Coordinates of C-alpha atoms in Angstrom, one line a residue:
M104 CA -97.0 -61.8 -40.0
A105 CA -96.8 -65.0 -37.4
A106 CA -95.6 -68.1 -39.2
P107 CA -98.2 -71.3 -39.3
S108 CA -96.1 -73.3 -37.1
Q109 CA -96.3 -71.0 -34.2
P110 CA -99.3 -72.3 -32.0
Q111 CA -102.1 -69.1 -33.0
K112 CA -102.9 -66.9 -29.9
S113 CA -106.2 -65.7 -29.4
A114 CA -106.1 -62.7 -26.4
Y115 CA -105.0 -59.3 -27.2
D116 CA -104.6 -55.8 -25.6
V117 CA -106.0 -54.3 -28.6
I118 CA -107.2 -55.3 -32.3
V119 CA -106.8 -53.4 -35.1
I120 CA -108.9 -54.6 -38.7
G121 CA -107.3 -53.2 -41.5
A122 CA -103.8 -52.7 -42.2
G123 CA -103.8 -49.8 -44.8
I124 CA -101.8 -46.9 -43.8
Q125 CA -103.8 -45.7 -41.2
G126 CA -104.3 -48.8 -39.2
S127 CA -100.8 -49.3 -39.6
F128 CA -100.1 -46.4 -38.1
T129 CA -102.4 -46.9 -35.1
A130 CA -100.8 -50.4 -34.8
Y131 CA -97.6 -48.8 -34.4
H132 CA -98.4 -46.5 -31.4
L133 CA -100.0 -48.7 -30.1
A134 CA -97.5 -51.5 -29.7
Q135 CA -94.9 -48.2 -28.7
R136 CA -97.0 -47.8 -25.5
H137 CA -96.5 -51.6 -25.2
K138 CA -100.0 -52.4 -26.0
D139 CA -100.2 -56.2 -27.3
T140 CA -101.9 -55.2 -29.9
L141 CA -102.9 -57.9 -33.8
L142 CA -103.3 -55.8 -36.6
L143 CA -105.7 -57.7 -38.8
E144 CA -105.5 -57.6 -43.0
Q145 CA -108.1 -59.7 -45.4
F146 CA -105.4 -59.7 -48.7
L147 CA -102.2 -60.4 -48.6
V148 CA -99.3 -57.5 -48.0
P149 CA -98.3 -55.8 -49.8
H150 CA -101.7 -55.9 -52.1
S151 CA -102.7 -53.2 -54.6
R152 CA -106.5 -53.4 -53.9
G153 CA -106.8 -50.8 -51.1
S154 CA -106.0 -47.3 -51.0
S155 CA -102.7 -47.6 -49.8
H156 CA -100.8 -49.0 -52.6
G157 CA -98.3 -47.0 -55.1
Q158 CA -95.3 -45.5 -55.0
S159 CA -96.0 -42.0 -54.2
R160 CA -98.6 -39.0 -52.4
I161 CA -98.1 -35.7 -52.1
I162 CA -97.3 -34.5 -48.5
R163 CA -98.0 -30.8 -48.2
S164 CA -98.0 -27.9 -44.9
A165 CA -101.1 -26.2 -47.4
Y166 CA -103.8 -26.6 -46.3
P167 CA -107.2 -24.9 -46.1
Q168 CA -108.9 -26.0 -43.7
E169 CA -107.3 -25.4 -40.0
Y170 CA -107.7 -28.3 -38.4
Y171 CA -105.5 -30.2 -41.2
S172 CA -103.5 -27.6 -41.2
R173 CA -102.8 -27.2 -37.9
M174 CA -101.5 -30.9 -37.7
M175 CA -99.0 -30.8 -40.6
P176 CA -96.3 -30.0 -38.4
E177 CA -96.4 -32.8 -36.0
S178 CA -97.0 -35.2 -39.4
F179 CA -94.4 -34.1 -40.7
R180 CA -92.1 -35.0 -37.4
L181 CA -93.2 -38.6 -37.1
W182 CA -92.3 -39.0 -40.4
Q183 CA -89.3 -37.1 -39.7
Q184 CA -89.2 -40.4 -36.8
L185 CA -89.8 -43.2 -38.6
E186 CA -87.5 -43.0 -41.3
A187 CA -84.9 -42.0 -38.2
E188 CA -86.0 -45.6 -36.6
T189 CA -86.2 -47.6 -40.6
G190 CA -83.2 -46.1 -41.8
T191 CA -85.0 -45.5 -44.8
T192 CA -85.9 -42.4 -47.2
L193 CA -90.0 -42.1 -47.0
Y194 CA -89.3 -38.5 -48.4
R195 CA -88.3 -36.4 -51.1
Q196 CA -88.8 -32.3 -50.6
T197 CA -89.8 -31.2 -53.9
G198 CA -91.9 -28.6 -53.2
L199 CA -95.8 -28.0 -54.4
V200 CA -97.7 -25.6 -56.6
L201 CA -101.6 -24.9 -55.5
L202 CA -102.9 -23.2 -58.7
G203 CA -106.0 -21.4 -59.3
P204 CA -108.3 -18.1 -60.0
P205 CA -107.5 -14.9 -58.1
G206 CA -109.2 -14.6 -54.7
E207 CA -110.0 -18.3 -54.4
P208 CA -111.6 -18.4 -50.5
E209 CA -109.8 -22.0 -50.5
L210 CA -106.2 -20.9 -52.8
E211 CA -106.2 -18.2 -50.3
A212 CA -106.5 -20.4 -46.9
C213 CA -104.0 -21.8 -48.3
R214 CA -101.5 -18.6 -48.4
R215 CA -102.9 -17.5 -45.6
S216 CA -102.1 -21.1 -43.0
L217 CA -98.6 -20.8 -45.1
G218 CA -98.1 -17.5 -43.9
V219 CA -96.3 -16.2 -47.3
D220 CA -97.1 -13.5 -48.8
E221 CA -96.2 -14.5 -52.4
V222 CA -98.4 -15.0 -55.3
L223 CA -97.4 -16.3 -58.9
D224 CA -99.2 -14.1 -62.2
A225 CA -98.4 -16.8 -65.4
P226 CA -95.2 -15.3 -66.7
A227 CA -93.8 -15.8 -63.0
L228 CA -95.0 -19.6 -62.9
A229 CA -93.2 -20.1 -66.5
Q230 CA -90.5 -18.4 -65.9
R231 CA -89.9 -20.1 -62.4
F232 CA -91.2 -23.8 -63.9
P233 CA -91.5 -23.9 -67.3
G234 CA -93.6 -27.2 -67.4
F235 CA -96.8 -25.1 -66.5
Q236 CA -99.0 -22.6 -68.4
L237 CA -102.0 -20.7 -66.4
Q238 CA -104.7 -19.5 -67.5
A239 CA -105.0 -15.5 -68.6
G240 CA -105.7 -14.0 -64.5
Q241 CA -105.1 -17.7 -62.2
V242 CA -102.8 -17.0 -59.8
A243 CA -100.2 -20.3 -58.2
V244 CA -99.2 -20.3 -54.5
L245 CA -96.4 -22.3 -53.6
D246 CA -95.7 -24.4 -50.2
S247 CA -91.9 -25.0 -50.7
T248 CA -92.1 -27.6 -47.3
A249 CA -94.7 -30.2 -49.9
G250 CA -93.2 -33.4 -51.5
V251 CA -93.7 -37.0 -52.0
L252 CA -94.3 -39.3 -50.1
F253 CA -92.7 -43.2 -51.3
A254 CA -96.1 -45.1 -50.3
D255 CA -95.3 -49.0 -50.6
R256 CA -92.2 -48.1 -48.5
A257 CA -93.5 -45.9 -45.9
L258 CA -96.0 -48.7 -45.4
R259 CA -93.3 -51.2 -45.3
A260 CA -91.6 -49.1 -42.7
V261 CA -94.6 -48.2 -39.8
Q262 CA -95.2 -52.3 -40.6
E263 CA -92.1 -53.1 -39.8
V264 CA -91.5 -50.6 -36.3
F265 CA -94.7 -52.8 -35.6
R266 CA -93.5 -56.0 -35.4
R267 CA -90.1 -55.0 -33.9
H268 CA -91.8 -53.1 -30.9
G269 CA -93.4 -56.5 -30.4
G270 CA -97.0 -56.6 -32.6
T271 CA -98.6 -59.4 -35.0
L272 CA -99.8 -58.6 -37.7
R273 CA -102.2 -61.2 -39.2
D274 CA -102.8 -61.4 -43.2
G275 CA -105.0 -63.1 -45.7
E276 CA -107.2 -63.2 -42.9
K277 CA -110.6 -61.8 -43.5
V278 CA -112.8 -60.7 -41.0
L279 CA -115.8 -62.7 -41.5
R280 CA -118.3 -61.1 -37.7
I281 CA -117.8 -58.4 -34.8
E282 CA -119.3 -59.5 -31.4
P283 CA -119.3 -56.6 -29.1
G284 CA -119.5 -56.3 -25.7
A285 CA -116.7 -55.8 -23.2
T286 CA -114.1 -57.9 -24.4
V287 CA -114.7 -57.8 -28.1
T288 CA -114.9 -61.2 -30.5
V289 CA -113.8 -61.1 -34.2
T290 CA -114.1 -64.2 -35.8
T291 CA -111.5 -63.8 -39.3
T292 CA -111.3 -66.6 -41.9
A293 CA -108.7 -68.1 -40.0
G294 CA -109.3 -68.0 -36.2
V295 CA -111.8 -65.9 -33.4
Y296 CA -109.7 -63.2 -31.7
K297 CA -110.6 -61.2 -28.6
A298 CA -109.5 -58.1 -27.3
P299 CA -111.0 -54.9 -24.9
R300 CA -110.6 -52.6 -27.6
L301 CA -111.1 -52.7 -31.5
I302 CA -110.5 -50.6 -34.0
I303 CA -111.8 -49.9 -37.2
T304 CA -109.2 -49.4 -39.8
A305 CA -111.1 -50.7 -42.9
G306 CA -110.8 -48.6 -46.4
A307 CA -113.4 -48.8 -48.4
W308 CA -114.8 -51.9 -46.5
T309 CA -115.3 -50.3 -42.8
G310 CA -119.6 -49.2 -44.0
A311 CA -119.8 -53.3 -44.1
F312 CA -118.3 -53.9 -40.5
V313 CA -119.9 -51.2 -39.6
E314 CA -123.2 -51.6 -40.9
Q315 CA -122.5 -55.1 -38.2
L316 CA -122.4 -52.7 -35.0
G317 CA -125.8 -51.1 -36.5
L318 CA -124.3 -47.8 -37.6
H319 CA -125.3 -46.6 -41.0
L320 CA -122.6 -44.5 -41.8
P321 CA -122.7 -42.0 -45.0
L322 CA -119.1 -43.1 -46.8
Q323 CA -119.1 -43.3 -50.2
P324 CA -116.0 -45.6 -51.9
L325 CA -114.8 -44.6 -55.1
R326 CA -112.8 -46.3 -58.4
I327 CA -110.6 -43.4 -58.7
D328 CA -108.4 -43.5 -61.8
V329 CA -104.2 -43.4 -61.7
C330 CA -102.9 -41.5 -65.2
Y331 CA -100.0 -41.5 -65.9
W332 CA -98.7 -38.7 -69.0
R333 CA -95.8 -39.0 -71.1
E334 CA -94.1 -36.0 -72.2
K335 CA -94.1 -34.7 -75.4
Q336 CA -90.2 -34.3 -76.4
P337 CA -87.6 -36.0 -73.3
G338 CA -87.4 -34.0 -70.9
S339 CA -88.7 -30.9 -72.6
A340 CA -92.3 -30.5 -70.8
G341 CA -89.5 -29.8 -67.8
L342 CA -91.7 -31.9 -65.2
G343 CA -88.8 -34.4 -64.2
S344 CA -88.4 -35.7 -61.1
V345 CA -86.9 -32.5 -59.6
S346 CA -90.2 -30.7 -60.3
P347 CA -92.8 -29.7 -58.2
C348 CA -96.1 -31.0 -57.0
F349 CA -99.4 -28.9 -57.7
L350 CA -102.7 -29.4 -57.4
T351 CA -105.9 -27.6 -58.3
L352 CA -108.5 -25.2 -56.0
G353 CA -111.9 -23.6 -57.5
L354 CA -110.9 -23.5 -61.8
S355 CA -114.1 -24.1 -63.2
Q356 CA -112.5 -27.4 -65.2
A357 CA -112.0 -28.9 -62.5
P358 CA -114.6 -28.6 -60.2
H359 CA -113.3 -31.3 -57.4
G360 CA -109.4 -30.5 -58.7
I361 CA -106.8 -31.8 -60.2
Y362 CA -103.5 -32.8 -58.9
G363 CA -99.6 -33.5 -60.5
L364 CA -96.6 -35.6 -58.5
P365 CA -93.8 -35.2 -60.9
S366 CA -91.9 -38.3 -62.4
I367 CA -90.4 -40.2 -60.3
E368 CA -92.2 -43.9 -60.1
Y369 CA -92.3 -44.3 -64.2
P370 CA -89.3 -42.5 -65.3
G371 CA -90.9 -39.5 -68.1
L372 CA -94.5 -40.0 -67.0
M373 CA -96.1 -37.0 -65.3
K374 CA -98.6 -39.1 -62.0
V375 CA -101.9 -36.7 -62.3
C376 CA -104.8 -36.9 -61.2
H377 CA -108.9 -36.0 -60.7
H378 CA -109.8 -36.2 -57.1
H379 CA -112.9 -37.6 -58.4
G380 CA -113.7 -40.9 -59.7
S381 CA -116.7 -43.4 -59.9
P382 CA -119.3 -45.1 -57.3
I383 CA -118.2 -48.3 -56.6
D384 CA -117.9 -51.5 -54.3
P385 CA -115.5 -52.5 -53.1
E386 CA -116.0 -56.4 -53.2
K387 CA -116.7 -55.4 -57.5
R388 CA -113.8 -53.2 -58.4
D389 CA -112.2 -55.4 -60.7
Q390 CA -115.4 -56.7 -62.4
V391 CA -115.6 -53.0 -64.1
P392 CA -115.4 -53.6 -67.8
S393 CA -112.3 -51.6 -69.5
S394 CA -115.0 -50.7 -72.0
A395 CA -116.0 -48.3 -69.8
P396 CA -116.5 -44.9 -69.9
R397 CA -114.5 -42.7 -67.5
P398 CA -115.1 -39.4 -67.5
D399 CA -112.9 -37.9 -66.0
I400 CA -109.9 -39.0 -68.0
A401 CA -111.3 -36.2 -70.3
V402 CA -111.3 -33.7 -67.6
L403 CA -107.6 -34.4 -67.8
S404 CA -107.0 -35.1 -71.2
S405 CA -108.8 -30.8 -71.4
F406 CA -106.3 -30.3 -68.2
I407 CA -103.1 -30.8 -69.9
S408 CA -103.9 -29.2 -72.7
S409 CA -104.5 -26.4 -71.3
Y410 CA -102.6 -26.7 -68.1
L411 CA -99.3 -29.2 -68.9
P412 CA -99.1 -28.6 -72.8
G413 CA -95.4 -30.5 -72.6
L414 CA -97.6 -33.5 -72.1
E415 CA -100.0 -36.0 -74.6
T416 CA -103.1 -35.4 -73.8
Q417 CA -103.9 -39.4 -73.4
P418 CA -102.2 -41.4 -70.3
A419 CA -99.3 -44.2 -70.7
V420 CA -100.6 -45.6 -68.1
R421 CA -104.0 -46.1 -65.9
E422 CA -103.9 -47.6 -63.0
T423 CA -106.5 -47.9 -60.6
C424 CA -106.6 -46.7 -56.3
L425 CA -109.8 -46.6 -54.4
Y426 CA -110.8 -43.1 -52.0
T427 CA -114.1 -43.6 -49.5
N428 CA -115.1 -41.0 -49.1
T429 CA -117.2 -38.4 -46.8
P430 CA -120.1 -35.8 -47.6
D431 CA -118.1 -33.0 -46.3
E432 CA -114.2 -34.8 -46.9
D433 CA -113.6 -35.1 -43.4
F434 CA -112.2 -37.8 -41.7
I435 CA -114.1 -40.1 -39.2
L436 CA -112.7 -40.7 -35.8
D437 CA -114.4 -41.0 -33.5
R438 CA -115.6 -44.0 -30.6
H439 CA -119.4 -46.0 -31.6
P440 CA -121.9 -44.2 -29.9
K441 CA -122.8 -47.4 -28.7
F442 CA -119.8 -50.1 -27.9
S443 CA -117.5 -47.0 -26.5
N444 CA -114.6 -49.7 -26.7
I445 CA -114.5 -49.4 -30.2
I446 CA -112.6 -47.0 -32.4
I447 CA -113.4 -46.2 -36.0
G448 CA -111.5 -44.2 -38.2
A449 CA -112.6 -43.7 -42.0
G450 CA -113.7 -41.9 -44.5
F451 CA -109.8 -39.9 -45.9
S452 CA -110.9 -39.3 -49.1
G453 CA -108.1 -39.7 -50.8
H454 CA -106.4 -37.3 -48.8
G455 CA -106.0 -38.9 -45.4
F456 CA -102.2 -40.5 -46.0
K457 CA -100.2 -37.8 -45.5
L458 CA -101.7 -37.6 -41.8
A459 CA -101.8 -41.0 -41.2
P460 CA -98.8 -40.6 -38.5
V461 CA -101.0 -38.4 -36.1
V462 CA -104.1 -40.5 -37.2
G463 CA -103.4 -43.3 -35.9
K464 CA -101.9 -41.5 -32.8
L465 CA -106.3 -39.9 -32.5
L466 CA -107.1 -43.4 -32.8
C467 CA -104.5 -45.0 -31.0
Q468 CA -105.8 -41.6 -28.0
L469 CA -109.1 -42.3 -28.3
S470 CA -109.1 -45.9 -27.7
L471 CA -106.7 -46.2 -25.1
G472 CA -109.5 -43.4 -22.2
E473 CA -106.9 -40.2 -23.2
E474 CA -107.4 -36.9 -24.3
P475 CA -106.8 -36.8 -28.0
S476 CA -103.9 -34.3 -28.6
Y477 CA -107.3 -32.2 -31.1
N478 CA -109.9 -30.5 -31.4
M479 CA -112.2 -34.0 -32.1
A480 CA -115.1 -32.0 -33.6
H481 CA -114.7 -32.7 -36.9
F482 CA -114.4 -36.3 -37.3
A483 CA -117.6 -37.0 -35.2
I484 CA -119.4 -39.6 -36.4
T485 CA -122.7 -37.2 -34.6
R486 CA -122.5 -34.4 -37.6
F487 CA -123.9 -37.2 -39.7
P488 CA -127.6 -38.0 -38.8
G489 CA -129.9 -40.9 -37.7
V490 CA -126.3 -43.6 -38.2
L491 CA -127.4 -45.3 -35.6
G492 CA -129.6 -47.8 -35.9
A493 CA -130.7 -51.6 -35.4
A494 CA -127.9 -53.5 -34.3

């Protein structure tokens, strides 16, 4: 961050709006490419108002979609590189249990992406991981490469390396206006900045920014309940810090999926969340009354009583996070259809954190006019009809 006594510089090679994990990794790659990069963040860092805060996220090799599973080896490699650059541990290998009905297409696709043949039935899973209780006829697949990313620590680490490579992070500056052109002008609450390239990675606020630029993206911010559940008897549930993460696929009790992480953030509490939430205006997320209905917690309570019987069925701690979903839950990583020097990274739909090192590299490549390292068809803006209006 620039000290108040420093003269405020106004011209850069690239401006990145939004210093969550996606924007910070984008800026990191640009700075490593010796691009003079400005990273703007509307809130003072660190903060808990977006999608990148909290202590933990799942990282896994298993993905139903081949275009994500292909990216994961490089993602793991880049996370390890960041650990080496900062001398900080950012990942704990715990394994991941994928739960679902036998033959469920996404579960089978995950199994194929892992290249494993073993499928665990209820007794085999209970023997290996006593805290989990599958229902009759259901199965599990184990991703042994998976684990937990320490999210807050990871965000600090990538921003530290970005600044070490000469990047500028200015926080507490809300962007007020974007003026496109061969040189893009960005006006904030504290100054006016210019660059030939702009990248927007503003999370739940992206939709409002791109509407200024005549683009109506189908982005839906959701308010997610992040819940932590206490063991009925400490140490009895077998769900401590050494237990695996889990993810459900195709369970009728949880149409959007449920995921869980071992007891890391709060000792004795397991993190179990529904991969879904309530539509929210990100500017009003703190105005939701505490008495508002929480249907997702009822879904979680029912799931826990059936699958994790060693946990209490009401959350001990409840926090919130924002997801910004696209209709197909695939990312948007693309150039603005009208202004090719403006790049948009959005719609990470609650599963983007683990892939942020690769996403940042792709957004960096797009902004520099290079051929992206991966097929970008699934991330194109044009897959949504009628998005381009009048600026």
